[in-house]
mmCIF file of C-alpha atoms in Angstrom:
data_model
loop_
_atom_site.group_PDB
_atom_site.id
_atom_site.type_symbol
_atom_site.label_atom_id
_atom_site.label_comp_id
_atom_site.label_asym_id
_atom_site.label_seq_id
_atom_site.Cartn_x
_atom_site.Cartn_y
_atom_site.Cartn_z
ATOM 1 C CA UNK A 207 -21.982 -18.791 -13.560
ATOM 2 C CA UNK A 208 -18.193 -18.833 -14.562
ATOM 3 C CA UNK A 209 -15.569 -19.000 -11.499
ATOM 4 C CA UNK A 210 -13.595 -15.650 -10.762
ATOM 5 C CA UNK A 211 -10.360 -16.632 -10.390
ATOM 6 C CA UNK A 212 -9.008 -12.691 -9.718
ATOM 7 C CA UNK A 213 -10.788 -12.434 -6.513
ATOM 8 C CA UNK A 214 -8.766 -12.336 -3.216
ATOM 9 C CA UNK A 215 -9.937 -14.794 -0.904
ATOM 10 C CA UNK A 216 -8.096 -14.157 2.172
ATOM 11 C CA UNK A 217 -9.985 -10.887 4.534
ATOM 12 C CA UNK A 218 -7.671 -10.801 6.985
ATOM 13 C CA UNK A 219 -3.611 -9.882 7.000
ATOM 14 C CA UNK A 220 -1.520 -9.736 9.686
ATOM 15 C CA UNK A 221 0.431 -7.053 10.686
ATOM 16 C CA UNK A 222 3.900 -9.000 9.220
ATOM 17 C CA UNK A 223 1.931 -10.274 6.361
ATOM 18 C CA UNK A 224 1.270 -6.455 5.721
ATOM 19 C CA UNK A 225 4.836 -5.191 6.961
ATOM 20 C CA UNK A 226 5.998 -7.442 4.114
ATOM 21 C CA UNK A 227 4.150 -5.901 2.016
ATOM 22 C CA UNK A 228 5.423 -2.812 1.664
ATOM 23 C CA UNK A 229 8.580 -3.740 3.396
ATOM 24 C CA UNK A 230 8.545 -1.424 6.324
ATOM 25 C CA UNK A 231 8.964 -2.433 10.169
ATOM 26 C CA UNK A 232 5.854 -3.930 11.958
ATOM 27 C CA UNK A 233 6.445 -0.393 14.337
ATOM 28 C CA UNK A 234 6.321 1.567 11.790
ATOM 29 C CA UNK A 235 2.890 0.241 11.048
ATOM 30 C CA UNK A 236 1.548 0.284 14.683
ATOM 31 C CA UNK A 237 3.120 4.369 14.422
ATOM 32 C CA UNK A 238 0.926 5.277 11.665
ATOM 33 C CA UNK A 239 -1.574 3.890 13.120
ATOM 34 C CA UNK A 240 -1.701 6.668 15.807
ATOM 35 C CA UNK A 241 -1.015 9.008 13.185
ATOM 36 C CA UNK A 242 -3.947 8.817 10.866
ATOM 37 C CA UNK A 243 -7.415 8.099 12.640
ATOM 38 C CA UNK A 244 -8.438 6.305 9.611
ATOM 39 C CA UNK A 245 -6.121 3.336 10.206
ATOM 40 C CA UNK A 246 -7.599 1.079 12.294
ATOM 41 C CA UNK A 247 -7.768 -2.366 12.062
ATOM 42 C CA UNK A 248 -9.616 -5.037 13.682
ATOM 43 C CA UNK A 249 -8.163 -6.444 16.953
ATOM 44 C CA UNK A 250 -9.225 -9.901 18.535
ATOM 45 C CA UNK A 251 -8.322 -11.605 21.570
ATOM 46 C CA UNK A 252 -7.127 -10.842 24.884
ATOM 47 C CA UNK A 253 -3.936 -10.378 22.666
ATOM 48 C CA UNK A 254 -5.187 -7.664 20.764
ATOM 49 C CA UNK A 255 -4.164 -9.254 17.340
ATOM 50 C CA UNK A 256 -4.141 -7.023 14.365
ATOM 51 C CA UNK A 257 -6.299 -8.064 11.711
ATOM 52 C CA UNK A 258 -5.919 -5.957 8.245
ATOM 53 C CA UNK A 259 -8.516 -5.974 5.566
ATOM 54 C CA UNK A 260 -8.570 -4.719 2.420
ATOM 55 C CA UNK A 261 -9.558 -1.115 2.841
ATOM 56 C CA UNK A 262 -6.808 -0.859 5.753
ATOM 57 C CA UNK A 263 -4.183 -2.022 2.818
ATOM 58 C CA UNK A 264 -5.518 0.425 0.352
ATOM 59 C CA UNK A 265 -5.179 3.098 2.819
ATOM 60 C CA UNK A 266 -1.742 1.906 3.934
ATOM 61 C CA UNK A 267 -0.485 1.918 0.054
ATOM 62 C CA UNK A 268 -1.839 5.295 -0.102
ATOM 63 C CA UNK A 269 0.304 6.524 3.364
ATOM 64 C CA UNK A 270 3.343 4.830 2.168
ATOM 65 C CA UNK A 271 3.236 6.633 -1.768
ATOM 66 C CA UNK A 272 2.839 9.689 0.109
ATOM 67 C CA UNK A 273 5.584 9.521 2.875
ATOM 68 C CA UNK A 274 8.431 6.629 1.529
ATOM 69 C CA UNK A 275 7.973 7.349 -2.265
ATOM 70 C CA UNK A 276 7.076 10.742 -2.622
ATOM 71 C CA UNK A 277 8.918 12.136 0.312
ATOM 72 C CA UNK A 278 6.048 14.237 2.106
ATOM 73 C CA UNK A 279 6.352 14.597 6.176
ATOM 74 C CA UNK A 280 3.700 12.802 8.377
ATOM 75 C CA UNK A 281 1.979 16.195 8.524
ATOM 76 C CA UNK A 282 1.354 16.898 4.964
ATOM 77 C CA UNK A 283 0.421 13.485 4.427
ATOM 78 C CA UNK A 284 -2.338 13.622 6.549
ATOM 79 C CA UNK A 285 -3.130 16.984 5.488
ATOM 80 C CA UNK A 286 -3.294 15.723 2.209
ATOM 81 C CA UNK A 287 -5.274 12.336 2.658
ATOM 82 C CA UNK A 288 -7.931 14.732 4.775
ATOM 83 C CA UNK A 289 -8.643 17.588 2.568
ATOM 84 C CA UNK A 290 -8.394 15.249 -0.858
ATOM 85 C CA UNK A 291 -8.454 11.576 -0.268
ATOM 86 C CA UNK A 292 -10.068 10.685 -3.780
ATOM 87 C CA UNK A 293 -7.063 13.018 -5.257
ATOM 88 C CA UNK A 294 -4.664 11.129 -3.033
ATOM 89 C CA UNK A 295 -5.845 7.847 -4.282
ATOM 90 C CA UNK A 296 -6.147 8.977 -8.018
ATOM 91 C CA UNK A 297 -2.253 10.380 -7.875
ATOM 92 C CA UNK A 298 -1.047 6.811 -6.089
ATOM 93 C CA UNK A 299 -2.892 4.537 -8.522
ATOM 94 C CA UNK A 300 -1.168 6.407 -11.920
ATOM 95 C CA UNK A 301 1.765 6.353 -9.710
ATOM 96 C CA UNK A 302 1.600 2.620 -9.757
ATOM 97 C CA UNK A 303 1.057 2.699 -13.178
ATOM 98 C CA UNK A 304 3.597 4.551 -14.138
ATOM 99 C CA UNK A 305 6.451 2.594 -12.540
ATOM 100 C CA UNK A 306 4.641 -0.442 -13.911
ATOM 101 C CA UNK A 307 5.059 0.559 -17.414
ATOM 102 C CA UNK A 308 8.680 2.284 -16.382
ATOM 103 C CA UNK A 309 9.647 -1.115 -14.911
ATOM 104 C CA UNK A 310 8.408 -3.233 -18.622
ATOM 105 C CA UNK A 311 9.793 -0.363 -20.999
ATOM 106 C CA UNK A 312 13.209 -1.496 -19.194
ATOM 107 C CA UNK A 313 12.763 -4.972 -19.505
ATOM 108 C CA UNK A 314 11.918 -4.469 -23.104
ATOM 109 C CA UNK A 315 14.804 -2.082 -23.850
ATOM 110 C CA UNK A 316 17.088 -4.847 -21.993
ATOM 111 C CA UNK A 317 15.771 -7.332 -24.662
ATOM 112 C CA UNK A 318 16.276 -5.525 -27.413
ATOM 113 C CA UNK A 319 20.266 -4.348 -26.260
ATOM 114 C CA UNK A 320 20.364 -8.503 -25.878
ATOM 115 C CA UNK A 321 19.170 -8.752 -29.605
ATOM 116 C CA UNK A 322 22.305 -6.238 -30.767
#
């Protein structure tokens, strides 16, 4: 049985670890939490630490396409993640793509000015 080296290990991300991610404000986080029921990590301890998995990041990515990149208000983002989450996951994952391949069509058209 042959190792898979792709998998993500860690199950749990903090609330900076996730902040980070997406470079936003740890309050920011804790706000959309209230916001959309969906969001809720796991807390432990009498400090109520916030533990993020996986399916909290995916849904995060999703929040933050839909209100910092694409510019829709709180409201119609959770209007939109209710009435068509697959939709809402399909549009952010070509999203990604597309400013993946925007992002190495530049680096390639900065190679080939170099080569002029």
């Amino acid at each position: 049985m042959a190792l898979n080296l792709n998998k993500n290990l860690k199950l749990y991300y903090s609330i900076k670890e996730v902040a980070k991610m997406f470079d936003l404000n740890e309050s920011t986080l804790r706000y959309w939490e209230t916001e959309f029921p969906l969001l809720k990590p796991k807390t432990s301890g009498p400090a109520k630490v916030r533990q993020y998995q996986e399916k909290d990041i995916e849904l995060i990515k999703l929040i933050h396409n839909l209100v910092k990149v694409r510019g829709f208000k709180l409201a119609a983002a959770k209007k939109m993640i209710n009435a068509n989450r697959d939709g809402a996951d399909h549009t952010a994952e070509v999203l990604t793509r597309l400013i993946g391949v925007r992002d190495d069509l530049q680096a390639l058209k900065k190679q080939l000015d170099y080569l002029q």
